[in-house]
Amino acid sequence: MSNSILFHSTNDPNHAQAGLDFADALMQGLAPDKGLYMMDRDQLPRLGKAEWDSLSAQTYPEIAARILRPFVTGRIPDERLMAICADAYDYETPIEEYGPGRYLMRLDRGPTASFKDYAARLMARFMSFFLAESERELTILTATSGDTGGAVAAAFHGLPRIRVVVLFPGAEVSERQRRQMTTLGGNVYAVNVDGKFDDCQAMVKHAFVDPALQTMDLTSANSINVGRLLPQSVYYMYAASRIGPTPPDRPLRIIVPSGNFGNLMGGLLAWNMGMPAAGFVAAVNENDEFPLFLRTNHYAPVSPSRNCLSNAMNVGHPSNLARLIRLYGGAMDETGALSQAPDMEAMHHDILSVEITDAETRAAIREAYERFGIVIEPHGAVGYMAIEKLGLSDQYTTLLVETAHPAKFPEIVTEMIGVDPELPEAMRAQAAMEEQALTCPARYPDFKALLLDLSENW
Ligand SMILES: *Cc1c(COP(=O)(O)O)cnc(C)c1O
């Protein structure tokens, strides 16, 4: 049974194809025409004022279930949805007021200490629920350069009917990143590839189209899945409910360190569902394609992408831009070509954007500590500096989104402020656990043999 909120491919702005409901779009991943699934703005359910006010007394899992319910009505029973949200969000989401009218939300208390846990954990549980319905089994193949592999592996660990094979370039990930993949065991198979990230990605892509592997029901869990988008609207609502009403002359402006723009999209959806705010800031590193687009009305990807300290944001052509453009009435294909112009005036009004250099990122880590006593890491630091460069504190109540734990970047944090950030508990435990990894040369025939071998025994 399908409910009324339908998702269409961003490559199909005029809806030539029938739409899919959330559950089907989630299981499908990428649309067949290579676009991303997206709902129309006027289909988003809006919370009324009274309901908004009631959120301040609800827990994080309760707010998550409330926001997601309209998207899964008829597909997931209410009490089951609540149980899934409670299970996914069994950790804190701290909101700190670090200066007058300056708030910081730390999305780093999940098992892999980055905000990606929020989306990956809910998507994993939704997928597992829908698989049980159809009695299917699924194998998730994912290649990682660092953080995504750990978040995806942790999110799917121990869930029935799903197994995860994660490929990582052995020589390119940090020990902490590697341990997030190799200490889980069970249904998580970590593969240490003697090669580069590009080799891992190429082997995964090859496997998806290999006829000899078609019986394996392979899928990916990458960030373009709509299942990773919706959960990212919840923490914005949660934060706004905790901050409460802002002074009329200081409305809320939310600063999002951005790479692929999935996090920002979550915020924009929350806002369109009725969250009170004055708008957003897309804070980027030296990959400045988006602020340039806003300044010039011309979009050009940065290619190759620039390597900056905030390495999870080194994206020269953000895939979620296609969704952002759809939200503003335009259409952009996967190469970045615009076939329909978005409402640029509205975009300018809603989203400010600024690029931050590595030197500014370093300075921000030091200044945040010296001026306010807060410890932030390079991604959050890009957001911090955006507030300063745009002079936002004079006009707005600001909410800075910190996307990772400082202990994931101990070298730069220690260098700038002389403090070695304490490891979060989940990562401390991993430091003492035994590692298990398969090894594989960067050659597809070897990887294929490894996969076939594994599949005999799972
Ligand atoms: C993935 C990531 C980002 C970028 O988020 P997008 O949704 O891709 O914009 C920022 N910070 C950290 C720590 C990340 O892991």
XYZ file of C-alpha atoms and ligand atoms in Angstrom:
473
model
C 0.000 0.000 0.000
C 1.330 3.380 -0.844
C 0.804 6.676 0.960
C 0.475 10.093 -0.573
C 4.034 11.457 -0.338
C 5.676 10.398 -3.587
C 9.287 10.555 -4.715
C 10.383 11.235 -8.275
C 13.792 11.255 -9.902
C 15.485 14.644 -10.017
C 15.975 13.887 -13.742
C 12.205 13.715 -14.158
C 11.030 17.156 -12.989
C 7.755 16.943 -14.912
C 6.863 13.530 -13.498
C 6.715 11.517 -16.709
C 7.206 8.397 -14.571
C 4.969 7.315 -11.698
C 6.309 8.267 -8.271
C 7.513 5.841 -5.585
C 6.651 5.972 -1.922
C 9.460 6.340 0.617
C 9.860 2.614 1.252
C 10.228 1.755 -2.425
C 12.570 4.684 -3.093
C 14.682 3.565 -0.129
C 15.059 0.023 -1.429
C 15.700 1.258 -4.960
C 18.541 3.667 -4.049
C 19.407 5.535 -7.221
C 16.607 6.118 -9.763
C 16.973 4.080 -12.996
C 17.661 7.302 -14.947
C 20.574 8.042 -12.509
C 18.698 10.842 -10.761
C 18.074 11.083 -7.015
C 14.673 10.485 -5.478
C 13.070 13.660 -4.154
C 9.617 14.754 -3.027
C 7.906 17.920 -4.185
C 8.053 20.799 -1.749
C 4.278 21.119 -1.476
C 4.001 17.444 -0.508
C 5.987 17.928 2.678
C 3.813 17.540 5.773
C 3.770 20.731 7.879
C 3.597 20.806 11.643
C 1.211 23.382 13.106
C 2.241 25.817 15.874
C 0.736 23.804 18.714
C 2.477 20.671 17.573
C 5.775 22.510 17.311
C 5.454 23.679 20.859
C 4.801 20.135 22.028
C 8.121 18.893 20.586
C 10.090 20.593 23.362
C 8.749 18.015 25.822
C 9.502 15.028 23.595
C 12.641 12.878 23.485
C 14.830 12.593 20.391
C 13.393 9.194 19.357
C 9.849 10.525 19.852
C 10.528 13.524 17.625
C 12.121 11.229 15.013
C 9.062 8.974 14.960
C 6.732 11.991 14.730
C 8.598 13.509 11.770
C 9.027 10.243 9.866
C 5.537 8.850 10.449
C 3.818 10.547 7.461
C 6.436 9.031 5.139
C 5.926 5.429 6.253
C 2.204 5.390 7.047
C 0.776 2.122 5.798
C 4.247 0.579 5.532
C 5.515 0.534 9.118
C 3.122 0.260 12.097
C 3.386 3.199 14.552
C 4.627 1.200 17.517
C 7.248 -0.493 15.377
C 8.430 2.876 14.046
C 8.793 4.153 17.602
C 10.794 1.042 18.563
C 13.087 1.486 15.543
C 13.754 5.145 16.414
C 14.436 4.315 20.073
C 16.867 1.590 19.050
C 18.663 3.776 16.466
C 18.976 6.811 18.743
C 20.194 5.419 22.044
C 22.813 8.189 22.394
C 22.848 11.890 23.281
C 22.576 14.908 20.976
C 24.124 17.745 23.023
C 23.110 21.360 22.331
C 25.503 23.832 24.021
C 25.086 27.592 24.334
C 28.750 28.535 24.063
C 28.205 32.295 23.909
C 25.173 34.623 24.087
C 22.802 33.542 21.309
C 25.411 31.125 19.947
C 24.501 27.458 19.976
C 26.486 24.384 19.027
C 24.947 21.003 18.230
C 27.311 18.051 18.513
C 26.324 15.178 16.232
C 29.274 13.049 17.321
C 27.964 10.751 20.052
C 27.002 7.828 17.804
C 29.093 4.665 17.481
C 31.436 6.088 14.824
C 31.492 9.672 16.123
C 30.268 11.515 13.044
C 26.814 12.772 12.024
C 26.640 9.997 9.424
C 25.563 7.640 12.219
C 22.177 9.414 12.414
C 21.212 8.562 8.869
C 22.984 5.225 8.521
C 21.434 3.745 11.663
C 17.868 4.562 10.683
C 18.316 3.557 7.060
C 19.764 0.207 8.128
C 16.803 -0.523 10.393
C 14.268 0.515 7.772
C 15.941 -1.707 5.170
C 16.024 -4.635 7.551
C 12.300 -4.143 8.287
C 11.305 -4.110 4.610
C 13.532 -7.114 3.843
C 11.825 -9.187 6.519
C 8.481 -8.387 4.839
C 9.616 -9.755 1.489
C 11.847 -12.493 2.934
C 14.739 -11.154 0.883
C 18.382 -11.068 1.866
C 20.748 -8.329 0.876
C 24.493 -7.809 0.565
C 25.723 -4.259 0.917
C 28.965 -3.487 -0.885
C 30.649 -0.262 0.026
C 34.018 1.303 -0.704
C 35.323 3.883 1.707
C 38.085 6.432 1.943
C 37.546 6.686 5.681
C 34.393 7.622 7.595
C 31.453 6.318 5.567
C 32.597 2.699 5.728
C 32.709 2.718 9.502
C 29.302 4.378 9.859
C 27.648 1.999 7.389
C 29.319 -1.098 8.867
C 28.355 -0.129 12.416
C 24.798 0.706 11.388
C 24.153 -2.674 9.750
C 26.143 -4.721 12.265
C 24.053 -7.491 13.782
C 20.910 -6.805 11.718
C 19.194 -9.877 10.245
C 19.017 -10.566 6.490
C 21.802 -8.107 5.664
C 25.532 -8.435 5.421
C 28.073 -5.715 4.704
C 31.289 -6.024 2.725
C 33.375 -2.911 3.148
C 36.499 -2.284 1.088
C 39.132 0.113 2.325
C 42.585 1.132 1.051
C 44.803 -0.328 3.766
C 47.529 2.269 3.486
C 45.211 5.313 3.300
C 42.916 5.029 6.315
C 43.912 5.955 9.842
C 44.171 3.278 12.518
C 41.036 4.622 14.214
C 39.097 4.551 10.967
C 40.288 1.011 10.231
C 39.288 -0.243 13.656
C 35.745 1.021 13.120
C 35.460 -1.556 10.324
C 37.669 -4.440 11.479
C 36.537 -4.927 15.079
C 32.843 -5.627 14.397
C 32.857 -9.167 12.959
C 29.578 -11.045 12.552
C 27.778 -9.858 9.414
C 30.452 -7.206 8.674
C 33.295 -8.301 6.378
C 36.152 -5.806 6.216
C 38.389 -6.120 3.163
C 41.821 -4.508 3.304
C 42.683 -3.700 -0.311
C 46.285 -3.335 -1.385
C 45.539 -0.227 -3.430
C 43.916 3.196 -3.403
C 40.368 4.319 -2.693
C 39.735 4.599 -6.433
C 40.658 0.901 -6.815
C 38.158 -0.047 -4.098
C 35.430 2.012 -5.727
C 36.151 0.604 -9.180
C 35.908 -2.990 -7.901
C 32.598 -2.280 -6.174
C 31.168 -0.681 -9.300
C 32.345 -3.606 -11.391
C 30.698 -6.095 -9.024
C 27.329 -4.318 -9.343
C 27.246 -4.905 -13.099
C 28.908 -8.350 -13.167
C 26.339 -10.870 -14.540
C 28.042 -13.656 -12.582
C 27.069 -11.929 -9.318
C 23.455 -11.067 -10.195
C 22.050 -13.748 -7.890
C 23.676 -12.135 -4.861
C 21.241 -9.185 -4.453
C 23.972 -6.577 -4.114
C 23.171 -3.008 -3.161
C 24.971 0.082 -1.925
C 24.259 2.294 1.046
C 25.763 5.488 -0.210
C 24.718 8.971 0.658
C 22.364 9.530 -2.258
C 19.803 7.105 -0.835
C 16.650 8.907 0.263
C 16.825 6.785 3.427
C 19.811 8.834 4.496
C 18.150 12.146 3.766
C 15.004 12.180 5.908
C 16.647 11.162 9.204
C 18.922 14.180 8.750
C 15.992 16.545 9.149
C 15.213 15.303 12.649
C 18.150 16.762 14.572
C 17.399 20.234 13.217
C 13.873 20.020 14.612
C 15.219 18.627 17.862
C 17.714 21.489 18.203
C 15.133 24.181 17.396
C 12.775 22.667 19.977
C 15.507 22.800 22.631
C 16.646 26.339 21.804
C 13.045 27.520 21.987
C 11.659 30.867 20.782
C 14.357 33.323 19.664
C 14.179 37.135 20.071
C 12.280 38.693 17.098
C 15.343 40.731 16.097
C 17.602 37.652 16.369
C 15.984 34.823 14.396
C 17.713 31.462 14.054
C 20.314 30.953 11.293
C 21.764 27.434 11.005
C 25.341 26.867 9.836
C 26.043 23.540 8.128
C 29.597 22.447 7.165
C 28.892 20.974 3.726
C 30.442 18.595 1.205
C 27.855 16.538 -0.639
C 25.054 18.783 0.736
C 23.054 15.910 2.221
C 23.182 17.404 5.699
C 22.047 20.814 4.422
C 19.194 19.156 2.509
C 18.004 17.559 5.759
C 17.878 21.019 7.308
C 16.003 22.537 4.382
C 13.406 19.766 4.592
C 12.966 20.410 8.329
C 12.458 24.102 7.621
C 9.889 23.353 4.921
C 8.084 21.119 7.392
C 7.539 24.102 9.664
C 10.662 24.533 11.786
C 10.965 28.207 12.758
C 14.212 29.687 11.364
C 15.441 32.558 9.210
C 17.568 30.348 6.963
C 20.820 28.451 6.551
C 24.506 28.850 5.774
C 26.295 26.335 3.553
C 29.865 26.559 4.856
C 32.343 24.943 2.484
C 36.131 24.498 2.324
C 38.213 25.440 -0.723
C 35.842 23.423 -2.892
C 33.884 26.585 -3.584
C 31.566 25.601 -6.452
C 28.404 26.417 -4.495
C 29.231 29.907 -3.193
C 30.474 30.756 -6.687
C 27.192 29.516 -8.132
C 25.239 31.792 -5.786
C 27.472 34.749 -6.659
C 27.512 34.295 -10.433
C 24.369 32.243 -11.262
C 26.695 29.902 -13.170
C 27.480 26.429 -11.904
C 30.814 24.728 -12.596
C 32.148 21.730 -10.638
C 35.622 21.986 -9.100
C 37.590 19.243 -10.853
C 39.626 17.590 -9.527
C 38.356 18.365 -6.046
C 40.752 20.197 -3.728
C 42.264 18.398 -0.733
C 41.534 20.304 2.459
C 41.811 19.591 6.194
C 38.053 19.007 6.420
C 38.523 15.929 4.253
C 34.913 14.682 4.340
C 33.970 17.915 2.546
C 36.425 17.587 -0.351
C 33.667 17.423 -2.927
C 33.911 19.255 -6.234
C 30.410 18.403 -7.446
C 27.951 17.751 -4.588
C 25.466 15.034 -5.548
C 22.664 16.481 -3.417
C 22.742 19.726 -5.374
C 20.280 18.024 -7.741
C 17.819 17.808 -4.829
C 18.477 21.362 -3.711
C 17.806 22.667 -7.208
C 14.562 20.603 -7.351
C 13.440 22.108 -4.057
C 13.764 25.533 -5.676
C 11.869 24.499 -8.797
C 14.785 23.807 -11.143
C 16.348 20.686 -12.603
C 20.046 19.669 -12.637
C 21.360 16.373 -14.024
C 24.182 14.285 -12.547
C 26.824 16.126 -14.572
C 25.736 19.461 -13.097
C 23.961 20.737 -16.228
C 20.858 22.828 -15.507
C 17.879 22.035 -17.746
C 15.506 24.208 -15.725
C 16.559 27.252 -13.733
C 15.804 27.289 -9.998
C 14.344 30.326 -8.211
C 17.714 31.971 -7.540
C 16.181 34.863 -5.635
C 14.564 32.536 -3.114
C 17.786 30.543 -2.819
C 19.759 33.725 -2.089
C 17.283 34.651 0.582
C 17.297 31.251 2.289
C 20.911 30.096 1.958
C 24.091 32.082 2.478
C 27.318 30.397 1.470
C 30.977 31.085 2.035
C 34.247 29.253 1.365
C 36.839 28.863 4.132
C 40.546 28.214 3.527
C 42.652 25.708 5.451
C 44.487 28.587 7.145
C 41.150 29.989 8.319
C 40.081 26.520 9.469
C 43.170 26.237 11.655
C 42.637 29.727 13.033
C 39.023 28.861 13.842
C 40.012 25.841 15.957
C 42.303 28.073 18.000
C 39.918 31.015 18.262
C 36.935 28.880 19.299
C 39.010 27.469 22.114
C 40.613 30.722 23.282
C 37.476 32.850 23.027
C 34.739 30.403 24.057
C 36.520 27.380 25.527
C 35.040 24.954 23.002
C 36.978 22.207 21.245
C 35.989 21.771 17.587
C 37.471 19.772 14.696
C 38.177 20.909 11.094
C 34.629 20.412 9.716
C 32.965 22.292 12.549
C 35.726 24.893 12.294
C 34.691 25.684 8.715
C 31.222 26.451 10.070
C 32.605 28.477 12.957
C 34.624 30.689 10.606
C 31.605 31.175 8.331
C 29.783 32.814 11.266
C 32.690 35.215 11.744
C 33.229 36.014 8.074
C 29.560 36.733 7.465
C 29.190 38.656 10.748
C 26.124 36.609 11.623
C 26.188 37.034 15.386
C 25.022 40.653 15.179
C 21.817 39.701 13.380
C 21.013 36.153 14.275
C 20.804 33.513 16.923
C 23.233 30.998 15.418
C 23.217 27.217 15.517
C 26.524 25.688 14.447
C 26.379 22.034 13.449
C 29.508 20.117 14.542
C 29.621 17.017 12.327
C 32.408 14.950 13.915
C 34.189 14.371 17.212
C 37.489 16.260 17.707
C 39.159 12.959 18.698
C 38.829 11.848 15.078
C 41.377 14.565 14.208
C 43.808 14.468 17.143
C 46.876 15.799 15.277
C 45.417 19.097 14.068
C 43.466 19.755 17.281
C 46.530 19.129 19.444
C 48.670 21.274 17.153
C 46.299 24.236 17.362
C 45.245 24.235 21.019
C 47.574 21.828 22.829
C 44.665 19.650 23.942
C 44.523 15.974 22.981
C 40.763 15.397 22.778
C 39.516 12.440 24.792
C 38.270 9.486 22.778
C 34.535 8.861 22.953
C 33.650 5.612 24.684
C 32.746 3.635 21.562
C 36.106 4.414 19.983
C 37.975 3.653 23.213
C 36.535 0.158 23.267
C 37.620 -0.439 19.681
C 41.221 0.446 20.496
C 41.512 -2.723 22.588
C 39.523 -5.104 20.411
C 40.860 -7.740 18.089
C 40.867 -6.875 14.386
C 39.625 -9.143 11.627
C 40.137 -8.289 7.984
C 40.334 -10.127 4.714
C 43.040 -8.962 2.345
C 42.709 -8.507 -1.379
C 44.926 -7.252 -4.191
C 43.491 -4.359 -6.218
C 42.453 -6.698 -9.020
C 38.811 -7.400 -9.811
C 39.152 -11.186 -10.467
C 40.603 -11.581 -6.979
C 37.825 -9.568 -5.401
C 35.195 -11.527 -7.287
C 36.688 -14.824 -6.117
C 36.708 -13.500 -2.558
C 33.028 -12.505 -2.782
C 31.952 -15.833 -4.247
C 33.932 -17.645 -1.605
C 32.314 -15.623 1.182
C 28.827 -16.137 -0.221
C 29.135 -19.913 0.138
C 29.290 -19.561 3.895
C 26.996 -16.711 4.887
C 30.180 13.643 5.383
C 30.674 14.704 6.289
C 30.421 16.087 6.061
C 29.715 16.583 4.827
O 28.349 16.300 4.879
P 27.492 16.402 3.531
O 26.152 15.862 3.912
O 28.184 15.518 2.543
O 27.464 17.810 3.127
C 30.857 17.004 6.993
N 31.536 16.620 8.087
C 31.815 15.315 8.339
C 32.579 14.981 9.563
C 31.402 14.311 7.459
O 31.696 13.040 7.734
